[in-house]
mmCIF file with all atom_site columns, C-alpha atoms in Angstrom:
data_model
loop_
_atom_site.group_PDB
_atom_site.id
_atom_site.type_symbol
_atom_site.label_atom_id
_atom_site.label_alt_id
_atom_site.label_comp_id
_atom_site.label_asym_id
_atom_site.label_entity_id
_atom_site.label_seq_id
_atom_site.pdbx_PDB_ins_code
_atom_site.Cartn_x
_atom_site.Cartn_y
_atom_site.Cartn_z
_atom_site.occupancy
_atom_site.B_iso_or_equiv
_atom_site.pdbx_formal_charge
_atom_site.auth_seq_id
_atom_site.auth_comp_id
_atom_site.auth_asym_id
_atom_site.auth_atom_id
_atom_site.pdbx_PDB_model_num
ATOM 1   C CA . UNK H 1 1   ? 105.579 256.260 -61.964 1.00 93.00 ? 1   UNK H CA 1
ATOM 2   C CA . UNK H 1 2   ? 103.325 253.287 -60.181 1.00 94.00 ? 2   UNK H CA 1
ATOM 3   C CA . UNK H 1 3   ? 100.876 254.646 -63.068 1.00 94.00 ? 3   UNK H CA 1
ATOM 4   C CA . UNK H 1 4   ? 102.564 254.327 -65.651 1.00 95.00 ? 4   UNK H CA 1
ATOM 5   C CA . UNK H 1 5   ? 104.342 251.207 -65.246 1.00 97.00 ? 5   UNK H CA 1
ATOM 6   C CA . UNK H 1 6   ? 100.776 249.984 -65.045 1.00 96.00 ? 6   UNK H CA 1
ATOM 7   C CA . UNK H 1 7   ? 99.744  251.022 -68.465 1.00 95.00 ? 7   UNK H CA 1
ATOM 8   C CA . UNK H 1 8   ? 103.015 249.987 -70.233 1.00 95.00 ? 8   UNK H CA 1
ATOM 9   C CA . UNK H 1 9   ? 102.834 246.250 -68.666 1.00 95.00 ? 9   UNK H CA 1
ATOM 10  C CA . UNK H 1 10  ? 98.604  246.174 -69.048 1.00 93.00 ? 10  UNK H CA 1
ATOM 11  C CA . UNK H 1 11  ? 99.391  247.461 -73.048 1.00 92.00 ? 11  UNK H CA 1
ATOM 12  C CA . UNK H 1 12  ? 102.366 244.783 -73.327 1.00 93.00 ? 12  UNK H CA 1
ATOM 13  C CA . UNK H 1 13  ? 100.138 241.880 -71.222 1.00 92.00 ? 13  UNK H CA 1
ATOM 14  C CA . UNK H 1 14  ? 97.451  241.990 -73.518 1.00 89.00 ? 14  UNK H CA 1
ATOM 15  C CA . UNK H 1 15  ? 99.421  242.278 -76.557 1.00 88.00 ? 15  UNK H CA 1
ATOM 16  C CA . UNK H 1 16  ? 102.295 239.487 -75.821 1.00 88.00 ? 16  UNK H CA 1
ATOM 17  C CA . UNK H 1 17  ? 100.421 237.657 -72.793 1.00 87.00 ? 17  UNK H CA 1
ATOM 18  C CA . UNK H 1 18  ? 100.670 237.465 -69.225 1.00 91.00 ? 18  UNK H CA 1
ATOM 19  C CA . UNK H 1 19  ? 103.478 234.847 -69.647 1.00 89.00 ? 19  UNK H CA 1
ATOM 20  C CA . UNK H 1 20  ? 105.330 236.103 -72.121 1.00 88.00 ? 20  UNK H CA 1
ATOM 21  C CA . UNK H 1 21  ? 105.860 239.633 -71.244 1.00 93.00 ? 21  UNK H CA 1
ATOM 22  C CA . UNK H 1 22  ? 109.167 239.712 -68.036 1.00 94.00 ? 22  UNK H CA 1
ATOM 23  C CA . UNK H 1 23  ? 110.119 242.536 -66.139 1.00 96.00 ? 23  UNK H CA 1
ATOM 24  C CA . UNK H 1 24  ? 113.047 243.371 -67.951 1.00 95.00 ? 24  UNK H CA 1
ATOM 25  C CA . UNK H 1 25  ? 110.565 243.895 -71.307 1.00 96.00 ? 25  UNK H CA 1
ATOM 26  C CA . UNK H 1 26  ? 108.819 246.086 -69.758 1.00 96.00 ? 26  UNK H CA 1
ATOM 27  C CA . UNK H 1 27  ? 111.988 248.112 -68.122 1.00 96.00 ? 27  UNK H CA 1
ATOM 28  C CA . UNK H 1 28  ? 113.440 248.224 -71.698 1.00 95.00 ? 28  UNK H CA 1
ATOM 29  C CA . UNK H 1 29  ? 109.911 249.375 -73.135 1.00 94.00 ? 29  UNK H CA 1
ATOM 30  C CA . UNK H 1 30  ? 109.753 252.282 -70.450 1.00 95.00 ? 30  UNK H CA 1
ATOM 31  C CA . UNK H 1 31  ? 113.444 253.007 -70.856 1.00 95.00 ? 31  UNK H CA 1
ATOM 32  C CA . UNK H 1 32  ? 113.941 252.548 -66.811 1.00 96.00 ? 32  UNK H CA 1
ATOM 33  C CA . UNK H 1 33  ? 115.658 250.456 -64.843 1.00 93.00 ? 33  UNK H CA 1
ATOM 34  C CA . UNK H 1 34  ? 114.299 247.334 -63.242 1.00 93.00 ? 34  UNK H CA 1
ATOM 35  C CA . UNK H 1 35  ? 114.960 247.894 -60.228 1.00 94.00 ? 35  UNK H CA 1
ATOM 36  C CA . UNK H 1 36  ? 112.477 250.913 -60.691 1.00 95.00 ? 36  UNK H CA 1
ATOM 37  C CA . UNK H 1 37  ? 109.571 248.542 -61.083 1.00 96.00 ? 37  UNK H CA 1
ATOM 38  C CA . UNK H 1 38  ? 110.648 246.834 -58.097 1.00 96.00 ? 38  UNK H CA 1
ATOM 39  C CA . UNK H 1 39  ? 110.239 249.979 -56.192 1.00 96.00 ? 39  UNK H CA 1
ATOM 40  C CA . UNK H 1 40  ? 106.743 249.592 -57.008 1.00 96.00 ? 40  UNK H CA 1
ATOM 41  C CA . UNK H 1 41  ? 106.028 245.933 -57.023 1.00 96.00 ? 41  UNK H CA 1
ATOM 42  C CA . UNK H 1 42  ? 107.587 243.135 -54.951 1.00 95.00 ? 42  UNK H CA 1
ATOM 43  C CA . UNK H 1 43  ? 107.282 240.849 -57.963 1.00 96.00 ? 43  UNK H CA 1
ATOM 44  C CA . UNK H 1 44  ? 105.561 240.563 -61.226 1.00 96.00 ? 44  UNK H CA 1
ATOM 45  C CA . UNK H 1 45  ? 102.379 238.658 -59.466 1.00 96.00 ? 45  UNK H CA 1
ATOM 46  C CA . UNK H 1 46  ? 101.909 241.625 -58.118 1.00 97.00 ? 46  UNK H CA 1
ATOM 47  C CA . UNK H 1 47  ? 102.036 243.984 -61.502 1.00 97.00 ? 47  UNK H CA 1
ATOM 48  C CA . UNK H 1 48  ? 99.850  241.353 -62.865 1.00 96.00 ? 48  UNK H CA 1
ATOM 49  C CA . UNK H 1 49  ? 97.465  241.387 -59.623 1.00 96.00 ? 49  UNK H CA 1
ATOM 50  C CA . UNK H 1 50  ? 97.594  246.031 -60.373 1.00 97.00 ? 50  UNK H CA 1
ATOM 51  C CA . UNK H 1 51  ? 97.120  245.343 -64.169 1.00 96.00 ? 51  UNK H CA 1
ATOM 52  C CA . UNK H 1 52  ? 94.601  243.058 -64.248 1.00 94.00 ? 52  UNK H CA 1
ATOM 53  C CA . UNK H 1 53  ? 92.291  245.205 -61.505 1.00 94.00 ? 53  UNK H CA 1
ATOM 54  C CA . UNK H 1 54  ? 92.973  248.531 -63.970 1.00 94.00 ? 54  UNK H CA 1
ATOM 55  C CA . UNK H 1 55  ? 92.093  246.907 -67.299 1.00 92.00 ? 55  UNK H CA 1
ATOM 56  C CA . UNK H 1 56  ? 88.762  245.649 -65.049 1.00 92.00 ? 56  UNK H CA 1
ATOM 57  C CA . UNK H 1 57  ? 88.568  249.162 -63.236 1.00 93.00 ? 57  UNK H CA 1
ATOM 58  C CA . UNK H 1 58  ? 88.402  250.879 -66.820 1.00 92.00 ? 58  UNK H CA 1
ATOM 59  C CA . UNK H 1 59  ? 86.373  248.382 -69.054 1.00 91.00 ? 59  UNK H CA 1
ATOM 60  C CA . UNK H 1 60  ? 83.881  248.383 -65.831 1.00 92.00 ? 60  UNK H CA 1
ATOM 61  C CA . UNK H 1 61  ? 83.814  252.208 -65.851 1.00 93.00 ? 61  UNK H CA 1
ATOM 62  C CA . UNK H 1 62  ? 83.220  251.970 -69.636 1.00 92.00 ? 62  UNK H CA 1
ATOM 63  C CA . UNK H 1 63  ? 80.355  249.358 -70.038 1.00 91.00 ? 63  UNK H CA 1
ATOM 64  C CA . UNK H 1 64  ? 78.653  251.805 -67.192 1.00 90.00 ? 64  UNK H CA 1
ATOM 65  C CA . UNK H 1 65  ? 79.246  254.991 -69.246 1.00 92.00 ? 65  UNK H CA 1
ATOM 66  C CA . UNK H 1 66  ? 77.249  253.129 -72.698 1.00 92.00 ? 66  UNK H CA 1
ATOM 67  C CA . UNK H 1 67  ? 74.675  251.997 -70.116 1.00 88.00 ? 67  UNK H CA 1
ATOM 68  C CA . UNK H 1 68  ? 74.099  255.196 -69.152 1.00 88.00 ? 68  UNK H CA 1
ATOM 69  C CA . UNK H 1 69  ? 72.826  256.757 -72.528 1.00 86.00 ? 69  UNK H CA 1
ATOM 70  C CA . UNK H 1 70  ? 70.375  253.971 -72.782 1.00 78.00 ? 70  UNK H CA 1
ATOM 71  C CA . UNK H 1 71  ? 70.551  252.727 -76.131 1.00 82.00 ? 71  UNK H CA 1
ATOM 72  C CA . UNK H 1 72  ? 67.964  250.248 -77.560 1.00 92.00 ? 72  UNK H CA 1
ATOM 73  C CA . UNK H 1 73  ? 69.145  247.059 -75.564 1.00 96.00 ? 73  UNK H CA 1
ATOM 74  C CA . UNK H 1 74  ? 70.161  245.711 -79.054 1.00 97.00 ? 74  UNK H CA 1
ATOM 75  C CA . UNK H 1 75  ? 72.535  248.171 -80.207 1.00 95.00 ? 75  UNK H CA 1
ATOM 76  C CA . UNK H 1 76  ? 73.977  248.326 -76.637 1.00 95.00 ? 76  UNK H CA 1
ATOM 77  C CA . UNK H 1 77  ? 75.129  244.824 -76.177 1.00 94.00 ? 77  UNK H CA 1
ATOM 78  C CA . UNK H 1 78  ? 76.623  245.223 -79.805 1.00 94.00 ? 78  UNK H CA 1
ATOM 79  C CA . UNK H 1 79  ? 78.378  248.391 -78.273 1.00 94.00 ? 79  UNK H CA 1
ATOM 80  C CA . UNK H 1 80  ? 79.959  247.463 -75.228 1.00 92.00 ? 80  UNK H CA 1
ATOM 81  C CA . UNK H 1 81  ? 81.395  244.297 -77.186 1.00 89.00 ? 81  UNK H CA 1
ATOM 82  C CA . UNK H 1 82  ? 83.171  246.198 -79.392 1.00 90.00 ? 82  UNK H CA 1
ATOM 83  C CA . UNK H 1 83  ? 84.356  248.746 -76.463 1.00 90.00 ? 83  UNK H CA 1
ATOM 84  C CA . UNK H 1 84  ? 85.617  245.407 -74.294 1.00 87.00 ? 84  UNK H CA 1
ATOM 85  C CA . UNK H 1 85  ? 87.352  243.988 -77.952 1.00 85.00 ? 85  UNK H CA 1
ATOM 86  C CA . UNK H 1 86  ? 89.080  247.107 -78.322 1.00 85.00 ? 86  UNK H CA 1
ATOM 87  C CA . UNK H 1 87  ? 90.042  247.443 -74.558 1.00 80.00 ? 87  UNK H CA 1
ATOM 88  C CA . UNK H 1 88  ? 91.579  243.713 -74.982 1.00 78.00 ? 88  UNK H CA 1
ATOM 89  C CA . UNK H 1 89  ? 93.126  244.431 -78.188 1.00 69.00 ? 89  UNK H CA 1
ATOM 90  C CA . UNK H 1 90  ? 90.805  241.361 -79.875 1.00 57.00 ? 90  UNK H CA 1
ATOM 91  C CA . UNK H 1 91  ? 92.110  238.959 -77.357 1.00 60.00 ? 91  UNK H CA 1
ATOM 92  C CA . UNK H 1 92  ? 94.598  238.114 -79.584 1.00 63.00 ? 92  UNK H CA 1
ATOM 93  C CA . UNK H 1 93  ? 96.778  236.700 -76.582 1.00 60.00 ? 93  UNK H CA 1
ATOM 94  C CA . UNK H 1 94  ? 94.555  235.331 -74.996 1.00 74.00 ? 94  UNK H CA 1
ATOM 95  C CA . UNK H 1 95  ? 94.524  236.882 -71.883 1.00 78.00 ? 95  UNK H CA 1
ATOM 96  C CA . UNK H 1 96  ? 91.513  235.113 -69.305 1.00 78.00 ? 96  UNK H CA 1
ATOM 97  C CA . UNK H 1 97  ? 93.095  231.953 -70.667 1.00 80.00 ? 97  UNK H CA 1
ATOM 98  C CA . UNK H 1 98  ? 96.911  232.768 -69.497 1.00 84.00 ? 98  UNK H CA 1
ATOM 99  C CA . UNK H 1 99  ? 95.731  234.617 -66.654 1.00 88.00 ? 99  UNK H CA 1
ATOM 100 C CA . UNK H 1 100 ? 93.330  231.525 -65.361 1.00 86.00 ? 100 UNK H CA 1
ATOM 101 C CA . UNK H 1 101 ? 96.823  229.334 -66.306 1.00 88.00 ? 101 UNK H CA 1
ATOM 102 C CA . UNK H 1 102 ? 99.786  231.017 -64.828 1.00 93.00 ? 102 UNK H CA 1
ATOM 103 C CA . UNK H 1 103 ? 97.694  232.993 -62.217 1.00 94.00 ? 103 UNK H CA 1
ATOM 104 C CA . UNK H 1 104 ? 94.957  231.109 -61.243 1.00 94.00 ? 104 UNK H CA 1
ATOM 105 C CA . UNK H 1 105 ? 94.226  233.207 -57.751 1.00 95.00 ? 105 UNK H CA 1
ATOM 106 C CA . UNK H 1 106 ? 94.030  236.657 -59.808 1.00 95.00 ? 106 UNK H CA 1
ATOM 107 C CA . UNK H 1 107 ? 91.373  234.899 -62.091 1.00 91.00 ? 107 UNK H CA 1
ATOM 108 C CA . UNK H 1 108 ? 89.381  234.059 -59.618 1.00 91.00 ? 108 UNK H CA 1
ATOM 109 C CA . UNK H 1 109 ? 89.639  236.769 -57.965 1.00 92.00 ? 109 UNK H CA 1
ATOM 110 C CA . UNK H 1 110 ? 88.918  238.839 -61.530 1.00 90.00 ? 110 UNK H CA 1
ATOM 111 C CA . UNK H 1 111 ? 86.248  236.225 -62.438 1.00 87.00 ? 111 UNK H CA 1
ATOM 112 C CA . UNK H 1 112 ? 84.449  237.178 -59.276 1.00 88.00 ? 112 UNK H CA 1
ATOM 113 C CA . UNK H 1 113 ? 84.284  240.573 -60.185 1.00 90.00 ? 113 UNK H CA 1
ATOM 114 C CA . UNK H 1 114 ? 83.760  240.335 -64.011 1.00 87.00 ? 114 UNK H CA 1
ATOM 115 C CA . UNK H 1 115 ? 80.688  238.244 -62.947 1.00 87.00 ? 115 UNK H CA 1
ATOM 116 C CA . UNK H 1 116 ? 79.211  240.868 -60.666 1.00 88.00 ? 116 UNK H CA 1
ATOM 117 C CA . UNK H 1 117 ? 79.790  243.322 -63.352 1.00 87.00 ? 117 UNK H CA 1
ATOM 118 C CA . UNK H 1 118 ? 78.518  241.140 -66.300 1.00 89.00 ? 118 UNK H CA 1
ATOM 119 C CA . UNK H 1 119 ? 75.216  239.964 -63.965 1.00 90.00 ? 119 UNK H CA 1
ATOM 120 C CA . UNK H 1 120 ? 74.198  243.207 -63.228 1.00 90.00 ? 120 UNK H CA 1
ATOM 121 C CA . UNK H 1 121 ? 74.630  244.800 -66.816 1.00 91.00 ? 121 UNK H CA 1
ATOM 122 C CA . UNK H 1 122 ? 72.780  241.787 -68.873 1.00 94.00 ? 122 UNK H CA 1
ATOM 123 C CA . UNK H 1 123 ? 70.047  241.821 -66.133 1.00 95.00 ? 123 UNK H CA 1
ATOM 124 C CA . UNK H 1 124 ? 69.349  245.249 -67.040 1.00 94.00 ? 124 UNK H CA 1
ATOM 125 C CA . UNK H 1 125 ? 69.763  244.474 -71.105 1.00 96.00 ? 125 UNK H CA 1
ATOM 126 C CA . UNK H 1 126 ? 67.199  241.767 -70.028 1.00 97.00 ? 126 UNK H CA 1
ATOM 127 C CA . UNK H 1 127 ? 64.455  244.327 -68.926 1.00 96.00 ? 127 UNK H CA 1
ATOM 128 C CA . UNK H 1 128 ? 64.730  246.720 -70.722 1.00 96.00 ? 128 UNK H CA 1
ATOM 129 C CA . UNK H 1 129 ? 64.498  244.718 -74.002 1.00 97.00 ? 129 UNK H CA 1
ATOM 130 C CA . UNK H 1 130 ? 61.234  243.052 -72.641 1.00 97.00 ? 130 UNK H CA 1
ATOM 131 C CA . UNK H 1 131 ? 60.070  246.842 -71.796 1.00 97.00 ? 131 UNK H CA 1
ATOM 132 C CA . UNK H 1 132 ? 60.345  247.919 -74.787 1.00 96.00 ? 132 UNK H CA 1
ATOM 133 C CA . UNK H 1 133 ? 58.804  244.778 -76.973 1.00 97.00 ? 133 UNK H CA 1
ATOM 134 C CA . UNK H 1 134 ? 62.322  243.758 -77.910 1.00 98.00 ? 134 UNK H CA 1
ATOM 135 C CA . UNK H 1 135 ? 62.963  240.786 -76.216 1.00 98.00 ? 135 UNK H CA 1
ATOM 136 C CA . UNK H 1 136 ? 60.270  238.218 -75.709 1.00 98.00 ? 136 UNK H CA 1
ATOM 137 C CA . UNK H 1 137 ? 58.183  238.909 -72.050 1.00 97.00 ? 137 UNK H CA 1
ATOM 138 C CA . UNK H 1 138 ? 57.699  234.862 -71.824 1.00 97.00 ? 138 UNK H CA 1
ATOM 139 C CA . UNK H 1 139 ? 61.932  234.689 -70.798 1.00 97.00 ? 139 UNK H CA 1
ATOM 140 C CA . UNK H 1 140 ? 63.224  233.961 -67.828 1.00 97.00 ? 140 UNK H CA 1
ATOM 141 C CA . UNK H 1 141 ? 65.412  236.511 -67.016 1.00 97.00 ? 141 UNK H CA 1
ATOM 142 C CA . UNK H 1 142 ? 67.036  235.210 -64.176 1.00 95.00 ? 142 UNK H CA 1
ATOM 143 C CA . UNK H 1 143 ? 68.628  231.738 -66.216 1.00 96.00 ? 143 UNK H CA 1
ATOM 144 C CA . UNK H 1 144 ? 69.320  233.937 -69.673 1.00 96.00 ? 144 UNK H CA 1
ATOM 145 C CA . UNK H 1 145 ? 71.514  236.161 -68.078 1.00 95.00 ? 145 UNK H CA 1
ATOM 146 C CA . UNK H 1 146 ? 73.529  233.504 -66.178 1.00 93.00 ? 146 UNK H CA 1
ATOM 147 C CA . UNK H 1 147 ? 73.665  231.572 -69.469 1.00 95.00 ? 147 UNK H CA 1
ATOM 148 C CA . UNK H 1 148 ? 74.893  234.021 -71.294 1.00 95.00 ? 148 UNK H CA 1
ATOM 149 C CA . UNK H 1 149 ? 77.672  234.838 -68.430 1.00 91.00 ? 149 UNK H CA 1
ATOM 150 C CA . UNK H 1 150 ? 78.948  231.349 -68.573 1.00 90.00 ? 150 UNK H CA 1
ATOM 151 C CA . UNK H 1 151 ? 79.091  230.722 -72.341 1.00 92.00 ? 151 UNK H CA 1
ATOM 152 C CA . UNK H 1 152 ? 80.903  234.864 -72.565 1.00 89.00 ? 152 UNK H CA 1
ATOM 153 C CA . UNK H 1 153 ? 83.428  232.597 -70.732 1.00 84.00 ? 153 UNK H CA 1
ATOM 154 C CA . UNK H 1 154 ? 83.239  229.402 -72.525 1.00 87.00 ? 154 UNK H CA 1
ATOM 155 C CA . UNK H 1 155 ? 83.987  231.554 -75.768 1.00 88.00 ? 155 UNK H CA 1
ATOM 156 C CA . UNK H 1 156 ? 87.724  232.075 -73.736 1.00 82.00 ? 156 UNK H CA 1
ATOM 157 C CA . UNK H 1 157 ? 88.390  228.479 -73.760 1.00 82.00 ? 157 UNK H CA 1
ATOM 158 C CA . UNK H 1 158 ? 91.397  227.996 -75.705 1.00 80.00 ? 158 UNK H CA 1
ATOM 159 C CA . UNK H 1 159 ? 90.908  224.501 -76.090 1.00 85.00 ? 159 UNK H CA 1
ATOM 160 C CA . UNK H 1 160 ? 87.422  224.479 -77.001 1.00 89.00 ? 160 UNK H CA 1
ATOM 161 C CA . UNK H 1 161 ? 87.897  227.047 -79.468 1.00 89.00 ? 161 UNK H CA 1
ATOM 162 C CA . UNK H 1 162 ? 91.762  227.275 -80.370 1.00 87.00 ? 162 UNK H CA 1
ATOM 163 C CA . UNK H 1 163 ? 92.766  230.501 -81.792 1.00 80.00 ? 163 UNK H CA 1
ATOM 164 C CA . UNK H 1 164 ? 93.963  228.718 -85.391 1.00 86.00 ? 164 UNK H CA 1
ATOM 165 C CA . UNK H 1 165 ? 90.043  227.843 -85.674 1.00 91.00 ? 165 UNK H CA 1
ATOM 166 C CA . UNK H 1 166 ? 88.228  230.986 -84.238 1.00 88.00 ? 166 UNK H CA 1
ATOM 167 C CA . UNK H 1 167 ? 88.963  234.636 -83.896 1.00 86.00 ? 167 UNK H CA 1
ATOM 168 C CA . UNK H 1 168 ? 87.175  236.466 -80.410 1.00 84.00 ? 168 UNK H CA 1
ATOM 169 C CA . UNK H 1 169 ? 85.729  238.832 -82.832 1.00 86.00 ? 169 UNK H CA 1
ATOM 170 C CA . UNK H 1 170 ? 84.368  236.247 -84.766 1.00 88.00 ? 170 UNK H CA 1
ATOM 171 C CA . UNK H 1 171 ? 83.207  234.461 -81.781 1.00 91.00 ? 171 UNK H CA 1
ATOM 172 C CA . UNK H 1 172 ? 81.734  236.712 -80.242 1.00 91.00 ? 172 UNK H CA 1
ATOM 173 C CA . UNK H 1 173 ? 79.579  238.111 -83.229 1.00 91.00 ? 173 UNK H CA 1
ATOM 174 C CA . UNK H 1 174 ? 78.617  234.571 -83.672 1.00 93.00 ? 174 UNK H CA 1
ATOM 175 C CA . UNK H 1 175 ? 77.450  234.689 -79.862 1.00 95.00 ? 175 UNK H CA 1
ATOM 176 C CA . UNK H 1 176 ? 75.648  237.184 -80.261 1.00 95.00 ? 176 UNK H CA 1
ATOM 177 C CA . UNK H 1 177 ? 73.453  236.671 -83.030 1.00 96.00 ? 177 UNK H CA 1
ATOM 178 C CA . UNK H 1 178 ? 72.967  233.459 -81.612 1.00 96.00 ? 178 UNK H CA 1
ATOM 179 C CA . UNK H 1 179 ? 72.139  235.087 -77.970 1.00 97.00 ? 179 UNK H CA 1
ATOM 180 C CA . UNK H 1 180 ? 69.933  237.769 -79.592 1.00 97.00 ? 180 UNK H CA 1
ATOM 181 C CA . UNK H 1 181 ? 67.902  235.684 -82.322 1.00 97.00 ? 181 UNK H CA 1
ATOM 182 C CA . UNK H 1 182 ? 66.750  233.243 -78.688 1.00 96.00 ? 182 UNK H CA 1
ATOM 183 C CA . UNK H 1 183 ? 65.144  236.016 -77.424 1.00 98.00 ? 183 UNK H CA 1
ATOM 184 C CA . UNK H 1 184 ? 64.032  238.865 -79.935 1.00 98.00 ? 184 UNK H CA 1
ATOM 185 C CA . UNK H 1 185 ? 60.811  239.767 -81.218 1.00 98.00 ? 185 UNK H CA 1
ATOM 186 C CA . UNK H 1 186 ? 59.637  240.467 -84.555 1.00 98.00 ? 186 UNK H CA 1
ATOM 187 C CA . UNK H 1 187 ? 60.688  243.731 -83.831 1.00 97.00 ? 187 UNK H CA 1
ATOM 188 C CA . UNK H 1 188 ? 63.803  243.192 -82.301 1.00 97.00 ? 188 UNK H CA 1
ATOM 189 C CA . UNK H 1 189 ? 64.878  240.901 -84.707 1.00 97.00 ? 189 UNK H CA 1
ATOM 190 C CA . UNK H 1 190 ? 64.328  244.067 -87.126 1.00 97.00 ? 190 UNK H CA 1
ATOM 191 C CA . UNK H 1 191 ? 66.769  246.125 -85.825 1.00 96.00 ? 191 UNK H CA 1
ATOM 192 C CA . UNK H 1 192 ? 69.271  242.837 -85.370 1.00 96.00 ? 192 UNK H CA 1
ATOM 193 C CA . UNK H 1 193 ? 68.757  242.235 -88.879 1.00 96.00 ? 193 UNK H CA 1
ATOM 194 C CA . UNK H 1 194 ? 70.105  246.132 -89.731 1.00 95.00 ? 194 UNK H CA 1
ATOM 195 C CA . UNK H 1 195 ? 72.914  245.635 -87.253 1.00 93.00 ? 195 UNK H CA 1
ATOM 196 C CA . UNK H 1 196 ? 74.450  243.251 -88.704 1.00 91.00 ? 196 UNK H CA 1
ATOM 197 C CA . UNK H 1 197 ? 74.429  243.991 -92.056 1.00 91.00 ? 197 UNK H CA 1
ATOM 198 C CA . UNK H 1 198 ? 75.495  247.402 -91.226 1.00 89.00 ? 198 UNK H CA 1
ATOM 199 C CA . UNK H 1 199 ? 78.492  245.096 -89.442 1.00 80.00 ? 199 UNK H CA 1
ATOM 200 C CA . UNK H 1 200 ? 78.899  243.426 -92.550 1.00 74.00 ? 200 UNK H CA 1
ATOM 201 C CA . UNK H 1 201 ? 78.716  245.933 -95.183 1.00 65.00 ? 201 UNK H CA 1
#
């Protein structure tokens, strides 16, 4: 039951937010009592704490499983954003942003981790492109990939970029290109080019 409580409130979180979602919504969702979830979790700060660590758990496990069939750099950075869009349902509620408002300990907590994760998987994007004549061998590696890392969390800024104005998909297509076209070669830029106006088309 822990489970699935978990996967109801992490599907109704990232829908409807982290604020506006209460125990009683998710009671009436499962079609138990509250006092069920209680069984489970002393208080909703603590299903947020569980939620939040299994959306990470899963997108982590994810991001490692498209690493693993090691794509061209390019087309892998395009694929695990789409995989971590899908997993966050486009962002739509804005989840890093309510979570860093209403639960600031669990976001940094979560930030930690999502930076450990993040450093370690551009890093190797990093390499690899320079390996294979993709990415220019005359970048520092080191300051790219924590540049990228902070603007990924920049682009979650609700007031820098309110959700009237920008989209997260659109953002982060536009962050990528922008990211990619820095640090490409000739022939990276190539298959850039074809990805996104496969993206587009």
């Amino acid at each position: 039951m822990r489970e699935k409580i978990i996967h109801k409130a992490a599907d109704l979180f990232l829908t409807l937010g982290f604020k506006s979602v209460t125990m009683d919504d998710i009671a009436n969702k499962m079609g138990i009592s509250k006092k069920t979830i209680y069984v489970h979790f002393a208080n909703k700060t603590k299903l947020v704490e569980a939620t939040t660590l299994h959306v990470f758990e899963a997108i982590s496990q994810g991001i490692d499983c498209i690493c693993a069939v090691n794509k061209n750099p390019i087309e892998e950075i395009f694929e695990i954003k789409q995989f971590v869009m899908e997993h966050l349902k486009d962002e739509k509620s804005s989840p890093q942003y309510q979570l860093q408002k209403y639960y600031p300990k669990i976001y940094g907590a979560l930030k930690s981790k999502q930076t450990c994760v993040m450093q370690d998987c551009i890093t190797e994007n990093l390499r690899r492109g320079v390996d294979m004549g993709l990415y220019r061998n005359t970048i520092s590696i080191d300051f790219i990939s924590r540049v990228y890392i902070n603007n990924m969390i920049c682009l979650k800024d609700k007031e820098l970029f309110p959700l009237k104005d920008f989209s997260m998909t659109e953002l982060m297509e536009n962050y990528l290109e922008y990211h990619l076209r820095g640090i490409c070669t000739p022939k990276g830029l190539e298959i850039l080019t074809r990805i996104i106006n496969n993206n587009q088309s």
